[in-house]
Each structure stands twice: as structure tokens, then as C-alpha cells.
XYZ file of C-alpha atoms in Angstrom:
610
model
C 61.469 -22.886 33.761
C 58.060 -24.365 34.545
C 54.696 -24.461 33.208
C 51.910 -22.250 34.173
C 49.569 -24.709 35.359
C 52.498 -26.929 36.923
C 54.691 -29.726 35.533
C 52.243 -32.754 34.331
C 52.408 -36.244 36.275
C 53.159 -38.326 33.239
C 55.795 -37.272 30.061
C 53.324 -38.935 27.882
C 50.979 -36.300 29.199
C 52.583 -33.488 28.645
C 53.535 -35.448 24.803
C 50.193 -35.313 23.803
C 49.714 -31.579 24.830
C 52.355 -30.318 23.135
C 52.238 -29.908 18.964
C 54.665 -27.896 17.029
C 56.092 -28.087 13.439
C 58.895 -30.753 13.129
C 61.184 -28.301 10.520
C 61.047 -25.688 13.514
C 62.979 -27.043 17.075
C 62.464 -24.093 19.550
C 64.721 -23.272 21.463
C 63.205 -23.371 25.548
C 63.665 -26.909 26.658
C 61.355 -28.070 30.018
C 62.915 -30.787 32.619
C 60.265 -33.666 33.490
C 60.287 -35.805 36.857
C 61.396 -38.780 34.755
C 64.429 -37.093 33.249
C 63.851 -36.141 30.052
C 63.807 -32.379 28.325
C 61.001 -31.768 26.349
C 59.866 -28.387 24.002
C 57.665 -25.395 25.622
C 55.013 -25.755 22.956
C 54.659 -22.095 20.787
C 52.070 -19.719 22.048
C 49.274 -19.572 20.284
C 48.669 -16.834 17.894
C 45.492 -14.477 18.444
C 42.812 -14.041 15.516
C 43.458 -10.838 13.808
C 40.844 -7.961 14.625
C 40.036 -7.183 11.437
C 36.866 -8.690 9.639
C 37.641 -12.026 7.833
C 36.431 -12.669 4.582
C 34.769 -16.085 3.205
C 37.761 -17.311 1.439
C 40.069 -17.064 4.466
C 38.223 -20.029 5.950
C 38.574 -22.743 3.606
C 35.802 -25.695 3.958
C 35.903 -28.477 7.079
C 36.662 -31.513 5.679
C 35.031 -34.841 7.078
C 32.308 -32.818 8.562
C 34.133 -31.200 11.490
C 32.385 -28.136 13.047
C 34.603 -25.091 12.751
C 36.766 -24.041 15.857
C 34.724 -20.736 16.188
C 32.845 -18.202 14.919
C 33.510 -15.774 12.293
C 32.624 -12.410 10.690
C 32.470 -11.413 7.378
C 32.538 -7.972 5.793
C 29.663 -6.867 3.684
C 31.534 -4.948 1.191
C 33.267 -8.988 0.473
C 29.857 -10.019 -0.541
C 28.362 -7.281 -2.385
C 32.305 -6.971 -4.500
C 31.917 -10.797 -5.646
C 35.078 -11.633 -3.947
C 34.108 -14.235 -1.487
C 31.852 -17.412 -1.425
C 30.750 -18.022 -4.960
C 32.226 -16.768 -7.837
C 31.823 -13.031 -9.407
C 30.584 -14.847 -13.245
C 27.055 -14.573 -13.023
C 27.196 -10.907 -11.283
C 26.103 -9.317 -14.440
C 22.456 -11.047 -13.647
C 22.416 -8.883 -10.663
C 20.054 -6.042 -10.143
C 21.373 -2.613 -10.807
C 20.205 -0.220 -8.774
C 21.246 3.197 -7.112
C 20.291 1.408 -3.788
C 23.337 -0.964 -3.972
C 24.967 0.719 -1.220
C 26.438 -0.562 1.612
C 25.835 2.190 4.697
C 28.928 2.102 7.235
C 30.347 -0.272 5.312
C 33.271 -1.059 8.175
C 30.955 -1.467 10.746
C 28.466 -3.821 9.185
C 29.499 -7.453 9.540
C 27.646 -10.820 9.347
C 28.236 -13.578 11.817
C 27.479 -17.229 10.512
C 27.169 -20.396 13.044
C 29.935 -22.286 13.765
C 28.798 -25.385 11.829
C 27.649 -23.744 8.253
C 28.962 -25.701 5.244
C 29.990 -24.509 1.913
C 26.997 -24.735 0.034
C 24.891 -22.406 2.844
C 28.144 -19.763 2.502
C 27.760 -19.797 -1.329
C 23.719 -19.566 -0.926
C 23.826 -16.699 1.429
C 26.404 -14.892 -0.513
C 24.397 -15.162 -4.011
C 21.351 -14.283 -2.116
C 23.134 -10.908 -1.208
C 24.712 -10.386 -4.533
C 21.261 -11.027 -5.840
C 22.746 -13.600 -9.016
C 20.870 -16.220 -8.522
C 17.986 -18.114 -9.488
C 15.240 -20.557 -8.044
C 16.793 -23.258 -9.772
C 20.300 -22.746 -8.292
C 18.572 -22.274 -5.096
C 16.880 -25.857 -5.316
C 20.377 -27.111 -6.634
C 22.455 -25.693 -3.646
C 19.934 -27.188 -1.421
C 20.462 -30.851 -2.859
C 23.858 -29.970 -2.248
C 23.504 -30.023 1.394
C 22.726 -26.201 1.771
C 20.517 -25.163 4.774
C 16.894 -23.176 3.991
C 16.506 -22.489 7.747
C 19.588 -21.564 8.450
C 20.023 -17.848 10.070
C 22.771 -15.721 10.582
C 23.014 -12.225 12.421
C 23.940 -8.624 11.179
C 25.839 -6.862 13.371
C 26.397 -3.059 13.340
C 29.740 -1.738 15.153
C 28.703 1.403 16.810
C 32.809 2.396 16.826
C 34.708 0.341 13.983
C 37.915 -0.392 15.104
C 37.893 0.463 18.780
C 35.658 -1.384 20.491
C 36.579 -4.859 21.085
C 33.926 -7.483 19.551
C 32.886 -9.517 22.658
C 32.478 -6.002 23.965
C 29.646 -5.317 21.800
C 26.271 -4.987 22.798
C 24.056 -7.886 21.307
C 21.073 -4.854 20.732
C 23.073 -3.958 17.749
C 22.417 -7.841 16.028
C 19.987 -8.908 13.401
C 19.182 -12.573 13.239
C 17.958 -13.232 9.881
C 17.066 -15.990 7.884
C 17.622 -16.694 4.786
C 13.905 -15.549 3.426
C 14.811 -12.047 5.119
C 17.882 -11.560 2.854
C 15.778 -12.479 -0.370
C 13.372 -9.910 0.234
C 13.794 -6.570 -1.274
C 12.463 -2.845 -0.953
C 10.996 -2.473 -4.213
C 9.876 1.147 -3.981
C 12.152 2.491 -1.229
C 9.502 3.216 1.242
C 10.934 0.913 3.949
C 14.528 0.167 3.956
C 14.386 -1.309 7.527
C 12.893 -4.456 8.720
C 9.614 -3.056 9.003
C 8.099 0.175 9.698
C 9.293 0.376 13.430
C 12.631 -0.687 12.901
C 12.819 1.751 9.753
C 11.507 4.606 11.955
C 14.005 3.725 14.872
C 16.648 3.732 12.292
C 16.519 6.638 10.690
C 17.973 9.249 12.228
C 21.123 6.744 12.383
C 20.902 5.184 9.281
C 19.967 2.037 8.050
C 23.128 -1.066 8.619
C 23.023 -2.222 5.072
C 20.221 -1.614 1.888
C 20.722 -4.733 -0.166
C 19.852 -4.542 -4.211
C 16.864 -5.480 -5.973
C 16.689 -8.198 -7.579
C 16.160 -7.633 -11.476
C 12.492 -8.834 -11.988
C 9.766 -9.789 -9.262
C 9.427 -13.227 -10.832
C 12.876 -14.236 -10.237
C 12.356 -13.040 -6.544
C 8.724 -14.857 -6.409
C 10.635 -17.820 -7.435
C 13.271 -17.645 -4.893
C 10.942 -17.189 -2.181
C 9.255 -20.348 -2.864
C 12.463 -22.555 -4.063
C 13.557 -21.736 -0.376
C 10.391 -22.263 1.504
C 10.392 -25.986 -0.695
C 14.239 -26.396 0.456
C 12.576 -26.602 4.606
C 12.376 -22.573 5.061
C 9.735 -21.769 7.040
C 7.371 -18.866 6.382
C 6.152 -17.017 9.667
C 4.401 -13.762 10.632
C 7.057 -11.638 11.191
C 8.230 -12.823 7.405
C 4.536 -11.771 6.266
C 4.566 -8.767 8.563
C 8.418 -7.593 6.671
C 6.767 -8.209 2.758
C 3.794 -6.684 3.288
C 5.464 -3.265 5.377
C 7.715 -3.320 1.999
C 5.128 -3.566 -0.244
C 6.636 -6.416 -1.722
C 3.788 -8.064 -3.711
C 5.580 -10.590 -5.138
C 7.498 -12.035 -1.579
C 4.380 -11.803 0.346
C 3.076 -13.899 -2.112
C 5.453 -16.840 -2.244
C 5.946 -16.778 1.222
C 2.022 -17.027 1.425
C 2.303 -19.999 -0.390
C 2.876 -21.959 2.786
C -0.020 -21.161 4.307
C 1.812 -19.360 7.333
C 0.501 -18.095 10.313
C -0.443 -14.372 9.894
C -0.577 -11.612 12.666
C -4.597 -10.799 12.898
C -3.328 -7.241 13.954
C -1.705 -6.584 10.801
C -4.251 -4.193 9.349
C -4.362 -2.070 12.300
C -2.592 1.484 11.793
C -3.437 2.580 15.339
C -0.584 4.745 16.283
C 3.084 5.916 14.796
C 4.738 2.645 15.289
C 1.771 1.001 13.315
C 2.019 3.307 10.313
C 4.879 3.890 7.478
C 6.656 6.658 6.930
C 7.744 6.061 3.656
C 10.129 9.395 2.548
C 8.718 11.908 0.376
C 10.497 11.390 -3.031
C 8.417 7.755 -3.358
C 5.498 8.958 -0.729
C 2.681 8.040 -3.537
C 4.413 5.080 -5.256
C 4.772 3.061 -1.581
C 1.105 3.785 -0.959
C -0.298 2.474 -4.685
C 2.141 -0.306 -4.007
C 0.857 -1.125 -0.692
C -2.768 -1.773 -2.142
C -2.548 -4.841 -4.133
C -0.353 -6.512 -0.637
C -4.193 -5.403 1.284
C -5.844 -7.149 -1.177
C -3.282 -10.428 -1.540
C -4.032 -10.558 2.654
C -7.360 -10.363 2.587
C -7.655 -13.165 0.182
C -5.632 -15.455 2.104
C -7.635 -14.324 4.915
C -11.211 -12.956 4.728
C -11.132 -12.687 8.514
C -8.552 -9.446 8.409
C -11.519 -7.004 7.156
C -13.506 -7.846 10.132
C -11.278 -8.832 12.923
C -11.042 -6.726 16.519
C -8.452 -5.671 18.217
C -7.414 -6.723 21.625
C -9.682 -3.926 23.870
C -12.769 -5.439 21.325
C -13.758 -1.973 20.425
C -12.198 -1.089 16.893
C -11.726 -2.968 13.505
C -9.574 -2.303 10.493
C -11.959 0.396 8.864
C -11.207 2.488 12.254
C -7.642 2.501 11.812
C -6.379 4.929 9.213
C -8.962 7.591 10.399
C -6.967 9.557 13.229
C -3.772 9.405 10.658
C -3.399 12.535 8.290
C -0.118 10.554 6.570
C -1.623 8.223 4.125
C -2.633 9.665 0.714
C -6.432 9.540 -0.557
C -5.888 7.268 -2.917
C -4.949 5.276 -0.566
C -7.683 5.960 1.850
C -10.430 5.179 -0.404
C -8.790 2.067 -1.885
C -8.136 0.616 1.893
C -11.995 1.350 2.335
C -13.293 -0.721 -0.930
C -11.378 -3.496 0.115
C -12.493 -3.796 3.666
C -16.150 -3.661 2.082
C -15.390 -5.958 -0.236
C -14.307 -8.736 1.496
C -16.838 -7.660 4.240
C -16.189 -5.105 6.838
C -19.551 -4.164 8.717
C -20.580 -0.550 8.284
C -22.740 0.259 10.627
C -22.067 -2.656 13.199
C -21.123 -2.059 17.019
C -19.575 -5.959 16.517
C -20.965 -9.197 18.137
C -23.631 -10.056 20.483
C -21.540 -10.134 23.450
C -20.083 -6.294 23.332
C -23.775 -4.624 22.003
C -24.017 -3.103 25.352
C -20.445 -1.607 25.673
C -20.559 1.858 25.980
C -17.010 2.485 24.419
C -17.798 0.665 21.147
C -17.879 2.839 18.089
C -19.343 2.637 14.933
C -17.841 3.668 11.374
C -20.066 6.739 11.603
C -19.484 7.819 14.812
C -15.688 7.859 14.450
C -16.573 9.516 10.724
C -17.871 12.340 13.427
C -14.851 12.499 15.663
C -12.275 13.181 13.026
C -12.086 16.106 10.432
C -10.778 14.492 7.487
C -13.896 13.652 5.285
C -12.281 10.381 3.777
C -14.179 7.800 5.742
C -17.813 10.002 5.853
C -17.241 9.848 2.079
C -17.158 6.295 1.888
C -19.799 5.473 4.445
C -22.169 8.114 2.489
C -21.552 6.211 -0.608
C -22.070 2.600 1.049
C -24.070 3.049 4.223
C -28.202 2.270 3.819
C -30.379 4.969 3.255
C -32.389 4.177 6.164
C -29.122 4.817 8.294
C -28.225 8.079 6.394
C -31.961 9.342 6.701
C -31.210 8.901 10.690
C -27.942 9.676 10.992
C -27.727 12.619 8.808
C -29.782 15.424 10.064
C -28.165 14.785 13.258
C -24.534 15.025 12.222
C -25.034 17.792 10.216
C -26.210 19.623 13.267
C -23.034 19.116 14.772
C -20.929 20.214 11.711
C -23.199 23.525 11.546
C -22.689 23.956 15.332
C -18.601 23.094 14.696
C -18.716 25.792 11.489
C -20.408 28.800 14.052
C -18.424 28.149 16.720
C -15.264 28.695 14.625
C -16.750 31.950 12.557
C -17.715 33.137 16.348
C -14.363 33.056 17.295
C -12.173 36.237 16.885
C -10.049 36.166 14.105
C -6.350 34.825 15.412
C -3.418 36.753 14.623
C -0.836 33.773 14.065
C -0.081 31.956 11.282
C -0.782 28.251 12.628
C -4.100 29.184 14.329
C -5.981 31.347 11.772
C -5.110 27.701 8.852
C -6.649 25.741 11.634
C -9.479 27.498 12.229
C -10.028 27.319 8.331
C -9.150 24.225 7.842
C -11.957 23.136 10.805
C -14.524 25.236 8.710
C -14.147 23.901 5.205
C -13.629 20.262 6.310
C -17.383 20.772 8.674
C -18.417 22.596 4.757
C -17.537 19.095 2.606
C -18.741 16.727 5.312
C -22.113 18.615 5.219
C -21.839 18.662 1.482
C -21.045 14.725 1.296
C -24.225 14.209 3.705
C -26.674 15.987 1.388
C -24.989 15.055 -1.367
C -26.086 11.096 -0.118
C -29.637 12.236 0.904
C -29.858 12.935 4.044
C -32.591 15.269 4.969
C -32.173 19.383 6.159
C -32.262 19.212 9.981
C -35.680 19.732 10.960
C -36.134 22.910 13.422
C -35.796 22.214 17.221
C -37.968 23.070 19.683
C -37.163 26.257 22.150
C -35.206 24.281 24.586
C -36.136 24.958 28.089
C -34.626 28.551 29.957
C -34.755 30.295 33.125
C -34.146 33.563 31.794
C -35.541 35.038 28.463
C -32.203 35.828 27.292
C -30.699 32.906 27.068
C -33.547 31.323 24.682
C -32.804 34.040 22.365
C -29.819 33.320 22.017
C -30.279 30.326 21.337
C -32.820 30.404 18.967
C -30.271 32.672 17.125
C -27.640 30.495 17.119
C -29.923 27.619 15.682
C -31.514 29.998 13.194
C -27.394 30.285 11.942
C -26.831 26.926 11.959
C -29.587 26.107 9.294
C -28.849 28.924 7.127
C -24.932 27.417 7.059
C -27.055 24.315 5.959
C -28.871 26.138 3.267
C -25.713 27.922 1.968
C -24.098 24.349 1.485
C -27.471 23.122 -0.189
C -27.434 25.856 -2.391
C -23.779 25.525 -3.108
C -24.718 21.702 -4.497
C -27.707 22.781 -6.477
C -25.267 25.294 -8.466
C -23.060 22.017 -8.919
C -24.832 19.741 -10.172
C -26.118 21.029 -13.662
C -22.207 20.816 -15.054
C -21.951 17.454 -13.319
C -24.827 16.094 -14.926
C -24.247 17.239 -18.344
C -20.224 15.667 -17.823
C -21.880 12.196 -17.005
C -24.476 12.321 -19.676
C -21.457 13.396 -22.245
C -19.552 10.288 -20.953
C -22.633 8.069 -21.245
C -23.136 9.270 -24.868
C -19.518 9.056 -26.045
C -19.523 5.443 -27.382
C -22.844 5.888 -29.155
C -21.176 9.227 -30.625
C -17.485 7.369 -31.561
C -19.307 4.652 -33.269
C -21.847 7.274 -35.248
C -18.864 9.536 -36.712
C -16.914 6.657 -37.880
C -19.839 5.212 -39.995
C -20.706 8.777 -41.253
C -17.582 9.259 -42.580
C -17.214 5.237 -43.902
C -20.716 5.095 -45.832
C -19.951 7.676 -48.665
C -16.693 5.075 -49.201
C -18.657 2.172 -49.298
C -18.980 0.233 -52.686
C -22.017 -0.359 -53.691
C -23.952 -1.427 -57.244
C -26.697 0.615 -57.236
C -26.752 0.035 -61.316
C -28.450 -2.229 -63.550
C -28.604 -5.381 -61.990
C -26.214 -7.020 -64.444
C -23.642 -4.001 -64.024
C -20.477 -5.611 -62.860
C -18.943 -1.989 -62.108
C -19.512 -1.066 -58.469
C -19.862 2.589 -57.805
C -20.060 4.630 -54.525
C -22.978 5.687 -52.066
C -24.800 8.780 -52.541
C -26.314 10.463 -49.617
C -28.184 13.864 -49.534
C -27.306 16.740 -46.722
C -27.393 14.756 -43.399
C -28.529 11.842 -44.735
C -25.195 9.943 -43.472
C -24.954 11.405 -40.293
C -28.409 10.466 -39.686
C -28.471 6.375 -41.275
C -25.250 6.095 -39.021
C -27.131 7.539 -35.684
C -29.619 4.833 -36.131
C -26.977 2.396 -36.895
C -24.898 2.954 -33.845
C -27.968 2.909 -31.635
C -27.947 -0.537 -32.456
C -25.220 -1.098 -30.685
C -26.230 0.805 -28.075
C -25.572 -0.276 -23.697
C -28.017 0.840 -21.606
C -26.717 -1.104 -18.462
C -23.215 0.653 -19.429
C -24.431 4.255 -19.428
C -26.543 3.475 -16.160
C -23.931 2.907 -14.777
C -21.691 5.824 -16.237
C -25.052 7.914 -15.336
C -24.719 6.551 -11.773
C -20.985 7.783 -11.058
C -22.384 11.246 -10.133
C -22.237 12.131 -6.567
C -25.380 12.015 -5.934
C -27.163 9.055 -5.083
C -30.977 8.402 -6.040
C -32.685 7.668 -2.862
C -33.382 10.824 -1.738
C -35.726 13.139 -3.570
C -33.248 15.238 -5.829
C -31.139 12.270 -6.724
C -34.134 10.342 -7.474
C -35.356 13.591 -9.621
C -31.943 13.786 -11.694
C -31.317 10.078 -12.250
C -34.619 9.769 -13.548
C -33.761 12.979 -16.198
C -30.318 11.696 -16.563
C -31.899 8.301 -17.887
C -34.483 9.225 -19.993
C -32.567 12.453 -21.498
C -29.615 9.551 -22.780
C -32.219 6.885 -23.909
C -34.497 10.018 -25.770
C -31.249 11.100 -27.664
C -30.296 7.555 -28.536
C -33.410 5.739 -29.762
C -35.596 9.073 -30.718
C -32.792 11.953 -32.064
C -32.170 11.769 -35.976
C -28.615 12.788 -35.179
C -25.907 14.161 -32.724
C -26.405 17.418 -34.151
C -30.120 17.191 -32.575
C -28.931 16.491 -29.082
C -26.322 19.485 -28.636
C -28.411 21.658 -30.655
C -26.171 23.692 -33.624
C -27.113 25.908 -36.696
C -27.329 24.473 -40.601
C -28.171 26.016 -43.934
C -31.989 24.821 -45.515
C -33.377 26.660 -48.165
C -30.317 29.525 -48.516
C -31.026 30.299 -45.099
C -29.110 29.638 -41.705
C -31.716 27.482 -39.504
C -30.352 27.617 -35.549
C -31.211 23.738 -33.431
C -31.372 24.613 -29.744
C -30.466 21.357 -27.651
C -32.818 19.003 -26.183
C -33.533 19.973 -22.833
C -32.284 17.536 -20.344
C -33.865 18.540 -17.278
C -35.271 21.291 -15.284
C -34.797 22.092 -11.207
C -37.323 24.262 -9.976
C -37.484 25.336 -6.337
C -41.174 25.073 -5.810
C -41.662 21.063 -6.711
């Protein structure tokens, strides 16, 4: 019997080669050239197919690199029985989340040269037991930060042979990627292309929470300390997970952070967070905007790669983000200084494709972003811009009453929906100030027909103009009288609780040398009306300006002006000049054996012919 690869030249050769157990003596003997009969060595066994947990591969002594690479079941980490021990797992978070999906085919692959102390970090990590301190402690002990293993997901468990798999189907991760959680469930993937790509299959694993966002804040940074390195694709996976409190450790180190990352230009760009935690992803998403934006101002104001749209432009075109949402992402981009009503730099002012705010306000027919601009925007923009554009949403609101009414479903809530969002942008225009279109001139016609009807048509579109007008002016009586109520309501809180504490007040109102205090006496409104004056005392104006102010309705054009002005004096004439509450809202009282009827001051009066 000979050798596969041939007898070897030298018996001390073929001595070295060979390595079996001394207590076993096989029985297959091999002749050499010099005479002597020496043991076929054993075959060697195969690895089992199976995944291998932690414990089966007991730590390299004198530093020796392990033989090969292994695998490691997820359900051995999450069930405490592998790496580090299962006594602090009552620190973990609990959560309904703590699932592992295709548990079988899920596997993570470490490098060939990971210590002890990196298994034992990686596993707490997962198990979510441990602390910054134990991370900064397993580090001294020679664990690595950096290091980064891959998730694997098996597409057949047990079939398919693992060199066979396809390498599309691994995650590298570092170790910052398995401390950060999905706090409201909104993105269980990587980020929001990798959770959209994944869900129709499923997500390979959903790690817990960890109990408090401190502890994980702490983490974050204890490993970025350790030599972990923060980068944009880190920034990019907090902030898609609204995870306040990783983005901010991580942004801690000052990383690198994708200019781009404000931009929700198209599906892949923009979450899709499931329905059950739809609003509580978006109010968590918020503060992450404004923790960016600090760290850097440029985001608000940055371009993207064709140079033609900036952050504000983004969420307009998208019907999936809430309005809460909408309107906070607005604030912040004027806060930390988006331009409004800029075409950009020098260099692109003569670009024909560059848009402004207002012009893509025009293009789409949700009114969240005309609302904000009317609110913002300078009056000497609105007093240009408006007449025109609420031409074109008179024009949009004929053409769609012209139309015959459609007999499906689909059509006939688009056609409506087309009409009332035209209605509130008009509304939201004059609402800001913008002037009633004037009247065009007869365009020029060829045949007398034609400027009829077109006269018509015009003579339509202004009366749709007037209706909306007239739909405001009905408004804004009960709108007023809510913000002057709110304005009032301190000076009224602070009146009723001294009119009912000065009849309890002790006071000596004796002889001077009477030591026995005795109570107030007040005649019929006399209270009421000492507290009034007492509370206006404490009176805010600035404070109810400002509450005054929060009507939509701003005071640059000639109405607003009109009913700030009333709103303003009405509150400081019922504060300063009123003997009582009782004065303002008007009421009826007994003088005399008979019933005497107060009618309310009178705020303010519209009338159509000033």
C-alpha cells in the first residue's frame, strides 16, 4: 500500500508528517526504501455542518491564530449560553422585539484571529448586559473596538453547503453597528434601503433594546474611546433609526458626515416606517434633524450633486411623511439658515433649471411648504409672488369644475382632492397678504369668440378668488376672539384667585391697639374689581403680543394690519381700563332690585366699504 502523493525520500520525512495518539497503534503499516514499516497516519476528520457555538472553541493559548474560521448561531448568543456568562442577563432589555427571525439560518462569522475578550464583548453587546464601564474594562483586557464580523443569512438551512453561499447574503459589521438599536421600530434594517429591500423577506435578526438610552449613549462612546471609529455610514444607520442617543455619541468623534443626508429625493431616500409606530418614528426623527444640523450648520443649505435643489426641496414631492413632521423639518432648515427665496450662489443665477422654494411650493399640491413660506417669506416677495400664483390655482380650480364629472371612484377623489388643495393654497396666500389678482387685459384674438371666452373664464377665476376671500372674512371673527381669550387668560387666572383670597385675608381694621385680627369686608364687586387692578399689575404685554400674533393672519397687509391693531388695543383697553372681567364679556347683575344687562366691549368692527 502506498501513499497518495508517493512514498517520501527520507523516513525522517515521512516521521515528521505523520502524528497519531500513542494509546491507539493502527493497524495499516507502510514499507519505506530504507526498510522500515511505519503507520498510515488517521484521516482527518471533517468539521461538522452544523453551526458551532462559542464554547466549542476554547481560547488559543500563546497567541496562536485559530486554524480557521467559524460560525456561531444567534439563538447561542441571545440564550446566554456562549461567550460570557448568563449572570448579568437580567440587566438586559426586555422587549417584544427580542426575536431572532430564521433563527437557523442566521449565523455570525468572526476572523480567524479574535481573542477571548472581543468574543465575550461581542456577545454582551448582543445580549445587551453590559455597560460602558465593562466595555472600557474588556478593552484593557486586550478586546478589539474595530474589530468587525459578518452576518450571514442561509437562504436554505441545511442544504446548501457553506462555501457555496453567495457572499450578497453577508453583513460586515462592526462593533458600533451591533450597539445600536431601533428604538421605535421604524427601521429594523440597516437603514432605510436595506429595510425596504428586506421586507418582503424579512429582516436576518432584530436585536433588543437596550434598557435606557444612557446606558447605550455610554456604550457608544466607551467604544469609540477603546479605537472604534465613527464614520458616515455609522451616522447615516443612527440617524435612519432615529436613534438620538447613538447618533449622538458617535458624533462625539467628530466623524465625517454624508452632506446628502437630508435629501429625501426619491423612495430609496425616504423611510417607510410601518403603520402601527408611523407617527412615533417621525416625532422621533426630529430631534436627530436638529442634533445634525448642530454639528453641521452646512446641512440646511447644502446642494445636491446636479446644483439645483437643497434640503427644503426634498420632502415636497413625498405624500409619506406626517405634517408634523413637515412643518418641524421646515423650522429647522430656517433656523439654522436655509434661504427662502434664493436660486443659490453666484455661479448658477443664470441656470434655467434652478428652482426656488416658491416655485416648487407651485408644482406640488400639498400646501405644507406654501404654508411655511407664507409664514416666513418677505412681504415684498408675497406682494409679487402672490397675485400671480393665485392665478394659477384659480385657473387649476376651473379647469377641474370644467371637467365632466368622472364616474370612478379614484378619479372623481382626485379631481377633489386637486380642487380643495388649489382652495387652501389660495386661502394660505391671502391669508399672508398677498393682494386679489388685479384684472388682465383682453389678451390679443383673431376671432371675437375666442376673447369671450376668455374674458369669461377670467371673470370665473376671480370670483373663485372672492369666494375664498369671503370664506376667510367669515373666519376670522371666532379666530380673533380665541386668541384674544388666550391672551387674557393669565390676567383672568390671577384675578379669580385674589377675588376669592381677599375676603380670607386677616386684617386689623380695629382700634389701633386691638390685638384681635378680623377679616376683610368688601361690598358687591368690590373684590372682583381691587383684584382686576391687582392682576393688571402683573400684567405681559410682550406675552399676549405674541399670543395675539399666533393668528393666521399676518399684519402686513391691510386686514392683518386692521385686526392686529384691534386685537392689541381691545386686550390692553380690558386690562388697564375695565373695572372687572365681568366688563369685558359683558353679563347681567342685580342694582337697585333690578336685573341690569352689561353688553361686552366691542373688540372690533369689519366693514366692507373701508
Amino acid at each position: 500500500m502506498s501513499l497518495r502523493n508517493g512514498p517520501p525520500r527520507h523516513p525522517k520525512q515521512l516521521a515528521d508528517r505523520l502524528s497519531f495518539t500513542p494509546s491507539v497503534r493502527p493497524s495499516v503499516m507502510v514499507h519505506t526504501r530504507s526498510g522500515r514499516d511505519v503507520p498510515v497516519p488517521p484521516p482527518r476528520e471533517r468539521p461538522p455542518d452544523h453551526p458551532k457555538r462559542l464554547a466549542d472553541f476554547p481560547p488559543d493559548q500563546e497567541g496562536k491564530h485559530k486554524r480557521r474560521r467559524y460560525r456561531l448561531a444567534l439563538e447561542d448568543f441571545l440564550a446566554g449560553d456562549a461567550g460570557a456568562p448568563s449572570s448579568n442577563s437580567s440587566n438586559a432589555g426586555s422587549d417584544e422585539r427580542q426575536v431572532v427571525l430564521n433563527d437557523r439560518s442566521v449565523a455570525i462569522i468572526f476572523p480567524a484571529d479574535t481573542n477571548e475578550a472581543s468574543e465575550r464583548l461581542v456577545c454582551r453587546l448582543l445580549r445587551r448586559n453590559i455597560t460602558g464601564r465593562d466595555v472600557s474594562r474588556l478593552i484593557q483586557q486586550g478586546a478589539d473596538a474595530s474589530l468587525r464580523v459578518r452576518i450571514t443569512r442561509m437562504r436554505i438551512p441545511k442544504m446548501s453547503s457553506w462555501r457555496r453561499r453567495s457572499r450578497l447574503d453577508e453583513l460586515e459589521l462592526g462593533l458600533i453597528d451591533l450597539a445600536i438599536d431601533d428604538p421605535t421600530g421604524g427601521c429594523p434594517g440597516l437603514n432605510w434601503q436595506h429595510t425596504r429591500q428586506t421586507k418582503a423577506t424579512g429582516v436576518p435578526v432584530v436585536l433588543p433594546m437596550w434598557p435606557s438610552r444612557k446606558r447605550q449613549k455610554h456604550i457608544v462612546k466607551a467604544l469609540i474611546a477603546g479605537g472604534a471609529r465613527g464614520d458616515k455610514e455609522l451616522v447615516t444607520m443612527a440617524f435612519h433609526k432615529a436613534n438620538l442617543a447613538a447618533l449622538d455619541g458617535i458624533l462625539s468623534d467628530n466623524p465625517i458626515v454624508d452632506e446628502h443626508i437630508l435629501f429625501f429625493i426619491d423612495e430609496e431616500h425616504t423611510p417607510c416606517p410601518p403603520e402601527d409606530v408611523y407617527e412615533q418614528y417621525f416625532d422621533a426623527l426630529l430631534p436627530c434633524i436638529r442634533r445634525l444640523l448642530k454639528h453641521k450648520r452646512s446641512l440646511a443649505t447644502d446642494f445636491y450633486y446636479d446644483g439645483t435643489y437643497q434640503p427644503i426641496h426634498g420632502i415636497v414631492d413625498h405624500a409619506c411623511f406626517t405634517m408634523n413632521f413637515a412643518r418641524g423639518f421646515y423650522e429647522l432648515l430656517y433656523e439654522f439658515g436655509a434661504p427662502l427665496n434664493s436660486r443659490g450662489g453666484d455661479d448658477w443665477d443664470d441656470r434655467e433649471d434652478r428652482v426656488r422654494p416658491i416655485d416648487q411650493a407651485y408644482l406640488v399640491d400639498e400646501p405644507r411648504l406654501l404654508e411655511f413660506l407664507c409664514k416666513h417669506l418677505p412681504a415684498s416677495v408675497l406682494m409679487e409672488e402672490g397675485p400671480q400664483l393665485m392665478r394659477c390655482f384659480s385657473r387649476d380650480i376651473r379647469c377641474a369644475l370644467e371637467e365632466p364629472l368622472a364616474t370612478e371612484g379614484r378619479a372623481r377623489e382626485k379631481r377633489e382632492k386637486t380642487i380643495e388643495m388649489a382652495k387652501e393654497k389660495t386661502r394660505l396666500l391671502l391669508r399672508a397678504g398677498a393682494p386679489l389678482p388685479a384684472e388682465e387685459s383682453d389678451p390679443p384674438s383673431t376671432e371675437e369668440g375666442d376673447a369671450a371666452n376668455k374674458t369669461i373664464e377670467r371673470q370665473r377665476e376671480c370670483e373663485i378668488v372672492k369666494h375664498e376671500y369671503v370664506r376667510i372674512l367669515n373666519a376670522i371673527p371666532d379666530e380673533v376672539m380665541n386668541a384674544v381669550n388666550a391672551a387674557l387668560r393669565p390676567q383672568r387666572e390671577i384675578a379669580a384667585l385674589l377675588t376669592h383670597l381677599l375676603p380670607l385675608t386677616p386684617h386689623n381694621d380695629g382700634p389701633p391697639n386691638d390685638p384681635v385680627p378680623s377679616l376683610l369686608h368688601f361690598g358687591p364687586q368690590e373684590a372682583a374689581g381691587i383684584a382686576w387692578r391687582i392682576a393688571a399689575l402683573c400684567f405681559d404685554r410682550d406675552t399676549a403680543h405674541q399670543t395675539v400674533s399666533g393668528i393666521q393672519l399676518r399684519s402686513h397687509g391691510r386686514l392683518g394690519h386692521r385686526v392686529h391693531e384691534a386685537m392689541d388695543h381691545f386686550v390692553a383697553s380690558a386690562v388697564f381700563h375695565a373695572s372687572g372681567n365681568t366688563e369685558v364679556v359683558g353679563g347681567s347683575r342685580e342694582a337697585d332690585g333690578q336685573v341690569v344687562h352689561a353688553p361686552p366691549l366691542q373688540c372690533f368692527a369689519i366693514r366692507g366699504e373701508e
